[in-house]
Short mmCIF file of N, CA and C in Angstrom, two decimals:
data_model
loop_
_atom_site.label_atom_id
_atom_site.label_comp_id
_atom_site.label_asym_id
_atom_site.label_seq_id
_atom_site.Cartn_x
_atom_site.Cartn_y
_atom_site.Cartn_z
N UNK A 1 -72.53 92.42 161.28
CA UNK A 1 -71.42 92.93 160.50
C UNK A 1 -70.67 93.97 161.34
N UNK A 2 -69.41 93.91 161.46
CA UNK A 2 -68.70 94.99 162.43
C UNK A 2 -68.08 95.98 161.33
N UNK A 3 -68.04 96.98 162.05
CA UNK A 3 -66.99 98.08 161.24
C UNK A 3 -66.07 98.42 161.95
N UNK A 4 -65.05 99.26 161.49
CA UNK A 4 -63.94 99.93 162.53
C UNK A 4 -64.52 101.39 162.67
N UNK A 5 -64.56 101.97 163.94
CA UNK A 5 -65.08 103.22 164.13
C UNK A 5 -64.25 103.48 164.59
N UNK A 6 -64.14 105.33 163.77
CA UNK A 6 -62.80 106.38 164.68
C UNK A 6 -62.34 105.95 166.20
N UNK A 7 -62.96 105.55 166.68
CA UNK A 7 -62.58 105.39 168.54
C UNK A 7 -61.87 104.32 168.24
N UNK A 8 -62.29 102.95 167.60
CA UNK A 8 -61.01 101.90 167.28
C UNK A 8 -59.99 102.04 166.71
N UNK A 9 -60.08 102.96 165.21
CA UNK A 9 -58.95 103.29 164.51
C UNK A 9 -57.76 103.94 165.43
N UNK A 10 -58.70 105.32 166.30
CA UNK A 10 -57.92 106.32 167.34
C UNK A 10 -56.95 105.16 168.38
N UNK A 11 -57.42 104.11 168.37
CA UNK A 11 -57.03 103.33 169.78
C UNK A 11 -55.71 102.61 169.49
N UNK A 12 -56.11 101.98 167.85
CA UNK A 12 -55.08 101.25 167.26
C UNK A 12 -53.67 102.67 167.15
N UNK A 13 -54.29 103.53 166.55
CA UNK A 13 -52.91 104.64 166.31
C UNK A 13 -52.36 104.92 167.73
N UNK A 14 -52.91 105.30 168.50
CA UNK A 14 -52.18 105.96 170.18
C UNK A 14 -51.56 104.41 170.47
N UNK A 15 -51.63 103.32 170.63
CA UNK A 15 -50.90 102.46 171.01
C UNK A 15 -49.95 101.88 170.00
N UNK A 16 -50.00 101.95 168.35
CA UNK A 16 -48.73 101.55 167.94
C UNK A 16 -47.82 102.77 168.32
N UNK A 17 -48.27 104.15 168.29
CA UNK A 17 -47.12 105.07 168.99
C UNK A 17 -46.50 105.12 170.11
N UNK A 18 -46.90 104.15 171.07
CA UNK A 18 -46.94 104.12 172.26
C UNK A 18 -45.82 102.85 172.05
N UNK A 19 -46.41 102.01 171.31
CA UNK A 19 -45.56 100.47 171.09
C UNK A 19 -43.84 101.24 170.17
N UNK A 20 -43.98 101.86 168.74
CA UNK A 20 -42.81 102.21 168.80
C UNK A 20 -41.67 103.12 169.28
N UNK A 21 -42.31 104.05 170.31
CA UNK A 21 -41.67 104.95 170.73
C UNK A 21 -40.87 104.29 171.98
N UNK A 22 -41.83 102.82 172.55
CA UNK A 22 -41.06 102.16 173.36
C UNK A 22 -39.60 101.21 172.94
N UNK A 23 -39.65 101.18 171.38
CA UNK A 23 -38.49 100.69 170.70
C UNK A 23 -37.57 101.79 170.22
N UNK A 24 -37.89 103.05 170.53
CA UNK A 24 -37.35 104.20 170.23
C UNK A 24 -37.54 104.24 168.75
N UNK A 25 -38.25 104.44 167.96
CA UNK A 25 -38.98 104.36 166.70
C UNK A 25 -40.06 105.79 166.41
N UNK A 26 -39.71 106.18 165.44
CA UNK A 26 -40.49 107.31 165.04
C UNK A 26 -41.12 107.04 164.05
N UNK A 27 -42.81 106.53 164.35
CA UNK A 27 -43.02 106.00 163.14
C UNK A 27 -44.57 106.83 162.77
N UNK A 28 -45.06 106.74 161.38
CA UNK A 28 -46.13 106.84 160.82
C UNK A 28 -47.33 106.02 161.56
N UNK A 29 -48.49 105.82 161.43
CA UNK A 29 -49.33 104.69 161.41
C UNK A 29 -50.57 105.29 160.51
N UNK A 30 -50.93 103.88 160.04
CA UNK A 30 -52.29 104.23 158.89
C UNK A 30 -53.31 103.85 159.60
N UNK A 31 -54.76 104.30 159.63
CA UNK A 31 -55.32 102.95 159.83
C UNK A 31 -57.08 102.93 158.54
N UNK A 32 -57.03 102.21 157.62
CA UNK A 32 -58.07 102.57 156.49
C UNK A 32 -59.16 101.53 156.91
N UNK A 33 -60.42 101.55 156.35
CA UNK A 33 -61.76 100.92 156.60
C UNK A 33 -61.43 99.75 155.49
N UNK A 34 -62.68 98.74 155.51
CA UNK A 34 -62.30 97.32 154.19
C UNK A 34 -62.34 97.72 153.00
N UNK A 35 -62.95 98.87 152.82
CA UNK A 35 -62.46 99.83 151.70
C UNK A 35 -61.55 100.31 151.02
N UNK A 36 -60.71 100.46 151.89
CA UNK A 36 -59.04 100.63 151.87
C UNK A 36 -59.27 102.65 152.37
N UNK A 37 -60.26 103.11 152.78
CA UNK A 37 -60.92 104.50 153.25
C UNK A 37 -60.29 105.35 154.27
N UNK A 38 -58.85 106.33 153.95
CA UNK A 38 -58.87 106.63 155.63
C UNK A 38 -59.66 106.83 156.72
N UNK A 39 -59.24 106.10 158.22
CA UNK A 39 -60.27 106.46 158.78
C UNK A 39 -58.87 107.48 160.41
N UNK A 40 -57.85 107.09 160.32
CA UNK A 40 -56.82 107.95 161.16
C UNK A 40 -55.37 107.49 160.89
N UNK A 41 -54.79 108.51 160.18
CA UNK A 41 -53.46 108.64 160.00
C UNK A 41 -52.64 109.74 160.69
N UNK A 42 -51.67 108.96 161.87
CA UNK A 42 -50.76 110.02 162.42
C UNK A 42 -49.56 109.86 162.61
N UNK A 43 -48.41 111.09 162.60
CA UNK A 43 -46.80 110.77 161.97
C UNK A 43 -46.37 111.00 163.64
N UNK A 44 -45.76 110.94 163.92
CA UNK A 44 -45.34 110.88 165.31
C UNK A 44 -44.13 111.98 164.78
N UNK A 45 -43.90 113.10 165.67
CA UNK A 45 -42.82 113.80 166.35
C UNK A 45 -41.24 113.03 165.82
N UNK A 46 -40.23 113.92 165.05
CA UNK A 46 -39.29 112.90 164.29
C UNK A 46 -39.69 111.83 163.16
N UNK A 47 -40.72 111.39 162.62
CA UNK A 47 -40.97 110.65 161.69
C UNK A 47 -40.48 111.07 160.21
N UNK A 48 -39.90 110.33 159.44
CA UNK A 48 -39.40 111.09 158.54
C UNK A 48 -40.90 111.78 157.53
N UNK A 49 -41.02 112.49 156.72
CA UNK A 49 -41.60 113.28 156.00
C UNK A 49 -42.65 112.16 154.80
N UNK A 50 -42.00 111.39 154.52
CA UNK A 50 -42.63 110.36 153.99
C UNK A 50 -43.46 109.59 154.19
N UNK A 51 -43.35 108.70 155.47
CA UNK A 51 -43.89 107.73 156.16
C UNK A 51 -45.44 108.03 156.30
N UNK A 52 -46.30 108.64 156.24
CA UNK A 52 -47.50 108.75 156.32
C UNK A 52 -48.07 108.19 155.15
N UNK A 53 -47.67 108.57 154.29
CA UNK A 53 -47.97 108.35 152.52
C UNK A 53 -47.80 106.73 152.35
N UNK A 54 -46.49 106.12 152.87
CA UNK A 54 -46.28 104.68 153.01
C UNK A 54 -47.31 104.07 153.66
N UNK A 55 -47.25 104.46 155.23
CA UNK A 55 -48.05 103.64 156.31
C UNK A 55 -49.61 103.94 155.55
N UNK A 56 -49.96 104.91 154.93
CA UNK A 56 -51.60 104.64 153.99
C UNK A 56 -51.29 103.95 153.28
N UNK A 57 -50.53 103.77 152.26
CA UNK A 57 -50.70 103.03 151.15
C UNK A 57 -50.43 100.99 151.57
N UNK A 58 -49.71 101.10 152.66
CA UNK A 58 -49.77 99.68 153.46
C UNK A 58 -50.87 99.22 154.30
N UNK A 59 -51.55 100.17 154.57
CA UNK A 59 -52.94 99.85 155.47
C UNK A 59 -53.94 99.68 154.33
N UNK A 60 -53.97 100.79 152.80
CA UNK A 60 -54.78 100.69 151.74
C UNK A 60 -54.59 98.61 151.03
N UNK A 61 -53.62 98.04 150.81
CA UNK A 61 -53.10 96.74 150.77
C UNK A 61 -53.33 96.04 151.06
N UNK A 62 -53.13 96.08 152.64
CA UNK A 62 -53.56 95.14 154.16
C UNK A 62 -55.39 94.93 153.54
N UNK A 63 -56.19 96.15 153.46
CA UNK A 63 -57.65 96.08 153.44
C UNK A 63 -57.85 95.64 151.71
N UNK A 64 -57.77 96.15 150.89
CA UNK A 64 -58.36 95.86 149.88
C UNK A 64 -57.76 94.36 149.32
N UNK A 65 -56.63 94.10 149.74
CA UNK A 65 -55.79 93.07 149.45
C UNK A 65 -56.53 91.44 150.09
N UNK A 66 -57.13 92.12 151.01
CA UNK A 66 -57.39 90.97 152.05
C UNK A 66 -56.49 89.87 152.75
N UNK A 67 -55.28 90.44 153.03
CA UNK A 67 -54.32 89.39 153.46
C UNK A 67 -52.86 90.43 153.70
N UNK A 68 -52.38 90.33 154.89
CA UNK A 68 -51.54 90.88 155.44
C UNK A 68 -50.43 90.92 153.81
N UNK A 69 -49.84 92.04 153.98
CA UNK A 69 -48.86 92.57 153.14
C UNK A 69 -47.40 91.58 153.05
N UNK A 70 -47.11 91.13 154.16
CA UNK A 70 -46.06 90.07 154.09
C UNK A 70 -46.57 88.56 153.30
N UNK A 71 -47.88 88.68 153.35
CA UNK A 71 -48.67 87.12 152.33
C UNK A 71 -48.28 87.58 151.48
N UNK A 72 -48.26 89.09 150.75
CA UNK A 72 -48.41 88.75 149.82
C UNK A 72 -47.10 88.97 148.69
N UNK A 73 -45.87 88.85 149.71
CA UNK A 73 -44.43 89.01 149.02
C UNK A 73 -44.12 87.92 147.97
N UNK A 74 -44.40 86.83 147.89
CA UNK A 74 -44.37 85.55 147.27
C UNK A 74 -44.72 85.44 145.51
N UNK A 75 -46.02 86.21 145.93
CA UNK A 75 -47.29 86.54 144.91
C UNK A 75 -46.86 87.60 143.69
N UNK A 76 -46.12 88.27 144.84
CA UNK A 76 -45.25 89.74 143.93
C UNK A 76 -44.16 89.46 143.17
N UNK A 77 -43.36 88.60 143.83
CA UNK A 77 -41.89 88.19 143.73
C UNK A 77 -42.57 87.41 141.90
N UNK A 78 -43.54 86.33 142.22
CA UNK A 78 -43.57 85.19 141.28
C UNK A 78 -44.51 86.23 139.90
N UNK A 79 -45.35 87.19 140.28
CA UNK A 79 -46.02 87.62 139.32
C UNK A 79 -45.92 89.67 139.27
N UNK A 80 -44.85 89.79 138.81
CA UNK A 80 -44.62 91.46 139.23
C UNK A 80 -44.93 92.17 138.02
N UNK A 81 -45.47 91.70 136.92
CA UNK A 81 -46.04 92.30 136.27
C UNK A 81 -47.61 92.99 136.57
N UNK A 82 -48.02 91.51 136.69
CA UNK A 82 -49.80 91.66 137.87
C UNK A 82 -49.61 92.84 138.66
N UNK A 83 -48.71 92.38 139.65
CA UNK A 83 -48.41 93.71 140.81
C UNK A 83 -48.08 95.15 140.64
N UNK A 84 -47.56 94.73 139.05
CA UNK A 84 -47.08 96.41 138.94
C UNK A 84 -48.43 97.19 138.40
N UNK A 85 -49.37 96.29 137.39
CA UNK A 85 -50.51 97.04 136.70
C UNK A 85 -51.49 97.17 137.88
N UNK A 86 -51.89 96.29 139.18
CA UNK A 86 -52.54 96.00 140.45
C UNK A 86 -53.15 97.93 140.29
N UNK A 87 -51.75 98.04 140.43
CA UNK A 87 -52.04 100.26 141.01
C UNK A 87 -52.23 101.32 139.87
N UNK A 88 -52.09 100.53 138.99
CA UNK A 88 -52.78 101.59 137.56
C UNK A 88 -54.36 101.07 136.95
N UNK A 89 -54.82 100.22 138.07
CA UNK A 89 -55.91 100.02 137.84
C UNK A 89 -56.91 101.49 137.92
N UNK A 90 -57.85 101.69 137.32
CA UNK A 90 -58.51 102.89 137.45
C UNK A 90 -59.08 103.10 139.16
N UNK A 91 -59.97 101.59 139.38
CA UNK A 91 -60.18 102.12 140.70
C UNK A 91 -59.05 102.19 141.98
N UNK A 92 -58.02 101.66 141.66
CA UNK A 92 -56.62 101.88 142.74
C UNK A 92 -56.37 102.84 143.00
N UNK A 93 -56.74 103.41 144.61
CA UNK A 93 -56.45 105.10 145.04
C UNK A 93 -54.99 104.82 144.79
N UNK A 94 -54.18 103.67 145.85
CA UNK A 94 -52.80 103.99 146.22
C UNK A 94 -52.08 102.68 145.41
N UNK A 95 -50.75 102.76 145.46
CA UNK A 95 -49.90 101.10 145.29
C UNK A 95 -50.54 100.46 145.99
N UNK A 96 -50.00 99.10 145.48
CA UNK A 96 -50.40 98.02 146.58
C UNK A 96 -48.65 97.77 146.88
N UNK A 97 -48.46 97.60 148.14
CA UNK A 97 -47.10 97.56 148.53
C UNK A 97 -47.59 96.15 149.07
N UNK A 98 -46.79 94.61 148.86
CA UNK A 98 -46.09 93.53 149.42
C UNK A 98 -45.54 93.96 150.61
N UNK A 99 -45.80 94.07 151.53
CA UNK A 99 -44.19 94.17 152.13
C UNK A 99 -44.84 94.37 154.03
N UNK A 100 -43.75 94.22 154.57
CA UNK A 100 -44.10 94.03 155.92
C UNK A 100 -44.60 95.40 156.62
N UNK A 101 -45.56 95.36 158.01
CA UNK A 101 -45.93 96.37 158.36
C UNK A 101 -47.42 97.05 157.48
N UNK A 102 -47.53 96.11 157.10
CA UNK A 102 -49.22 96.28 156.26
C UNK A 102 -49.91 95.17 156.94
N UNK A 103 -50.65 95.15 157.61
CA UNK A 103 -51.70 94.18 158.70
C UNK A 103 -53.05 94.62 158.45
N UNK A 104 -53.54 93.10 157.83
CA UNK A 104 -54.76 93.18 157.80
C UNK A 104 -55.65 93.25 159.31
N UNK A 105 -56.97 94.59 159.14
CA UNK A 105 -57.50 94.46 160.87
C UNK A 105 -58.34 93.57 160.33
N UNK A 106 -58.91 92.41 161.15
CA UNK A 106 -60.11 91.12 161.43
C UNK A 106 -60.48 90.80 162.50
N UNK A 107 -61.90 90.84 162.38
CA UNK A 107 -62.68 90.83 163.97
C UNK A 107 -63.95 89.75 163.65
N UNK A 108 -63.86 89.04 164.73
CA UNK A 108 -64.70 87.86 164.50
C UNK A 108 -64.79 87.14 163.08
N UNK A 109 -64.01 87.12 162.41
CA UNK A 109 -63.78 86.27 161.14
C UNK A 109 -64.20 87.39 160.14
N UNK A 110 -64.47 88.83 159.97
CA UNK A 110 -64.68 89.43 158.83
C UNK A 110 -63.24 90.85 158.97
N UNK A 111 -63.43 90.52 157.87
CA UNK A 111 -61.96 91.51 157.63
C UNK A 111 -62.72 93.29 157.72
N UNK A 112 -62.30 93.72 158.56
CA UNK A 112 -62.85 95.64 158.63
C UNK A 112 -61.64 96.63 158.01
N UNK A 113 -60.57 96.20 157.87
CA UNK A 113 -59.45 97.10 157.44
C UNK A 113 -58.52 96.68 157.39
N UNK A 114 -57.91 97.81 157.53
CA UNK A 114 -56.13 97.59 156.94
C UNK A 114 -55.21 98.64 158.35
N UNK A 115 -54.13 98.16 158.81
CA UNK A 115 -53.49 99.09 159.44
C UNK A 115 -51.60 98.78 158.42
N UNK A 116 -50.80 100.05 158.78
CA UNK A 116 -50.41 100.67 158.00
C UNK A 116 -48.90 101.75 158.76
N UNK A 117 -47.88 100.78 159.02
CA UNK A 117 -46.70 101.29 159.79
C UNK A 117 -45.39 101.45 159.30
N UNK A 118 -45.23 102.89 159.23
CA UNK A 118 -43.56 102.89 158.53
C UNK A 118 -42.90 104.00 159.02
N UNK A 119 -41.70 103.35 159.48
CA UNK A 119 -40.83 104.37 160.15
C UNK A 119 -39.35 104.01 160.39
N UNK A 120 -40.15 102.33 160.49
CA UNK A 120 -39.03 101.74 161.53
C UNK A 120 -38.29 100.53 160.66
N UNK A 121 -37.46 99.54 160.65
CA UNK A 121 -36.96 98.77 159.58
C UNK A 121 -38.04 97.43 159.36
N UNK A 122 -38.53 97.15 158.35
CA UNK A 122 -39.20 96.48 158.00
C UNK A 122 -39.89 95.02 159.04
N UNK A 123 -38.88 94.70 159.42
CA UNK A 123 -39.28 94.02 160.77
C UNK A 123 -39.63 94.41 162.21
N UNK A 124 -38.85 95.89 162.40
CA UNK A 124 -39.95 96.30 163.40
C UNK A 124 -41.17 97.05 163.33
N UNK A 125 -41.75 97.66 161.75
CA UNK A 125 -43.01 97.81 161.52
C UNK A 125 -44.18 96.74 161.56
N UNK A 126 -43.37 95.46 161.36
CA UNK A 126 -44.17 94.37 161.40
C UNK A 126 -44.35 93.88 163.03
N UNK A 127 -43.67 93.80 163.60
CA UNK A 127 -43.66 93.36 164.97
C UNK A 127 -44.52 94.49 165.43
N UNK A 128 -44.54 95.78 165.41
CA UNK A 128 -45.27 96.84 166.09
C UNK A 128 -46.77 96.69 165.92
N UNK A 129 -47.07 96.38 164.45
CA UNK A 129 -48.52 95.89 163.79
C UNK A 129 -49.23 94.69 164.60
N UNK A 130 -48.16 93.83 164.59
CA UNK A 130 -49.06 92.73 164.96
C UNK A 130 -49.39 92.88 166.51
N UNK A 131 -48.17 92.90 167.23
CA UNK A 131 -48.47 93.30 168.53
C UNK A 131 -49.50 94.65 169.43
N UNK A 132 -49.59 95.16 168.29
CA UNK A 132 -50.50 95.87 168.91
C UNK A 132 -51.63 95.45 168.79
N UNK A 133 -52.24 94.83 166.87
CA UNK A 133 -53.61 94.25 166.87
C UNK A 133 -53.60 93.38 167.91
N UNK A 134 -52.78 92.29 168.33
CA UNK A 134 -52.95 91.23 169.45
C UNK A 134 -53.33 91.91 170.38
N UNK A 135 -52.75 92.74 170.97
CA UNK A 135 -53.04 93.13 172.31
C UNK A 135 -54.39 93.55 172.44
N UNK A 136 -54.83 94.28 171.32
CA UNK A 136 -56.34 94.80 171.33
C UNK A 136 -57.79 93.37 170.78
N UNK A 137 -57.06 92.84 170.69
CA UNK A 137 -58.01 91.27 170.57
C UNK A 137 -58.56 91.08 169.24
N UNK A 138 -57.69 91.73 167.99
CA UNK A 138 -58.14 91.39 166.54
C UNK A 138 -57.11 90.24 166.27
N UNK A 139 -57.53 89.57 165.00
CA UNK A 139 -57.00 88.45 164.94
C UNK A 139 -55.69 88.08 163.93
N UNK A 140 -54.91 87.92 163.73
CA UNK A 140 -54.00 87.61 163.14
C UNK A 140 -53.48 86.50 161.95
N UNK A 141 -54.83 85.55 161.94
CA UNK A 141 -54.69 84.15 161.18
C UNK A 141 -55.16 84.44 160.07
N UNK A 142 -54.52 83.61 159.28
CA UNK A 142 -55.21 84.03 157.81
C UNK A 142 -54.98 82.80 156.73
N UNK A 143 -55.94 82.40 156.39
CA UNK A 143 -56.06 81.21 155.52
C UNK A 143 -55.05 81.32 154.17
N UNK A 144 -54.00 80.49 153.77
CA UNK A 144 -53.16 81.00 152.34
C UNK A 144 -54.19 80.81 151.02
N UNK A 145 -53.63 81.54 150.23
CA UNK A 145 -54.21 81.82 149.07
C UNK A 145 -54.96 80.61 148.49
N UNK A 146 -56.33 80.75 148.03
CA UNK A 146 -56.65 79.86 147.38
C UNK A 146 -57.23 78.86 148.28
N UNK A 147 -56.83 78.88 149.72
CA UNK A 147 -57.43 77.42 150.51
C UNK A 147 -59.02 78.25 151.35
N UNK A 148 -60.06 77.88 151.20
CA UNK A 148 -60.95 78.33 151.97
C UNK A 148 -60.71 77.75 153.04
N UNK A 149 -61.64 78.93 154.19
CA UNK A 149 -61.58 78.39 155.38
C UNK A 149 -62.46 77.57 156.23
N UNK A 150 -61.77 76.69 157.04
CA UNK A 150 -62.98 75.53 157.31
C UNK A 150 -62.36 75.34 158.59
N UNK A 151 -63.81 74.93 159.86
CA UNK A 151 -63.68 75.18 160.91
C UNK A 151 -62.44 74.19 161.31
N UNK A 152 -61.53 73.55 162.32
CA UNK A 152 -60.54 72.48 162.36
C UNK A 152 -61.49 71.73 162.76
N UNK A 153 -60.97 70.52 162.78
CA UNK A 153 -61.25 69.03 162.78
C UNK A 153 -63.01 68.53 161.94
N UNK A 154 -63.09 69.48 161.13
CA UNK A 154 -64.17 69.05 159.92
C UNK A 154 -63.81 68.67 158.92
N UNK A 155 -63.86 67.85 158.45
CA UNK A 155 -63.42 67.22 156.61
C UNK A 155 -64.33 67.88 155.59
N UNK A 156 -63.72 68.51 154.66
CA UNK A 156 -64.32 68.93 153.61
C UNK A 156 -65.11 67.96 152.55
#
């Protein structure tokens, strides 16, 4: 069973800052345990005042949600009542925000967290997310709702 430890969380935050400051981007980053648990949240120099509070509550999403925040725009759009009660659930620390720049972290096929980016316009929080998990060798694929996952070329 893997976890995310501060030194990974620390690694993921110094390089999405590193990734948006190279787009000239002043951004937040979250990064929470499968818990949805902070484990390192930092606002970068110029970030607006907000963005920390966002980039947690998109990394809280990404993890407890189990499926990147852009899966789950569809889900929101078709059922926004669900979505709206989702965060007045008793155990819900934060919202659950739909929306891009919420990336589920996954390592060797088990989901460890959530990362959590806002600063920048919705598509370059998302591009910053993914590219950074890529670069650090977590995985990005994610089975759609409802279909379990099964190795390729096996018949169910």
């Amino acid at each position: 069973m893997s976890s995310l430890t501060l030194d990974a969380a620390e690694e993921i935050v110094a390089a999405a800052h590193k990734r948006a400051q190279a787009v000239g981007k002043a951004v937040s980053v979250a990064v929470v345990d499968a818990g949805g648990f902070p484990v390192a949240i930092r606002r970068a120099d110029g970030a607006r005042p907000l963005t920390p509070d966002i980039a947690r509550a998109k990394a809280y999403t990404a993890a407890v949600m189990q499926r990147p925040g852009k899966m789950l725009k569809k889900w929101q759009e078709s059922q926004p009542v669900f979505f709206a009660q989702l965060s007045q659930l008793p155990g819900a620390a934060l919202p659950i925000m739909a929306t891009e720049g919420s990336v589920t972290i996954k390592k060797d096929g088990e989901i460890i967290g959530g990362l959590g980016i806002a600063g920048g316009t919705a598509d370059e929080d998302q591009q910053i997310a993914d590219e950074v998990l890529q670069s650090l060798g977590y995985e990005l694929e994610f089975a759609a709702w409802g279909v379990a996952d099964k190795p390729a070329g096996k018949d169910a």
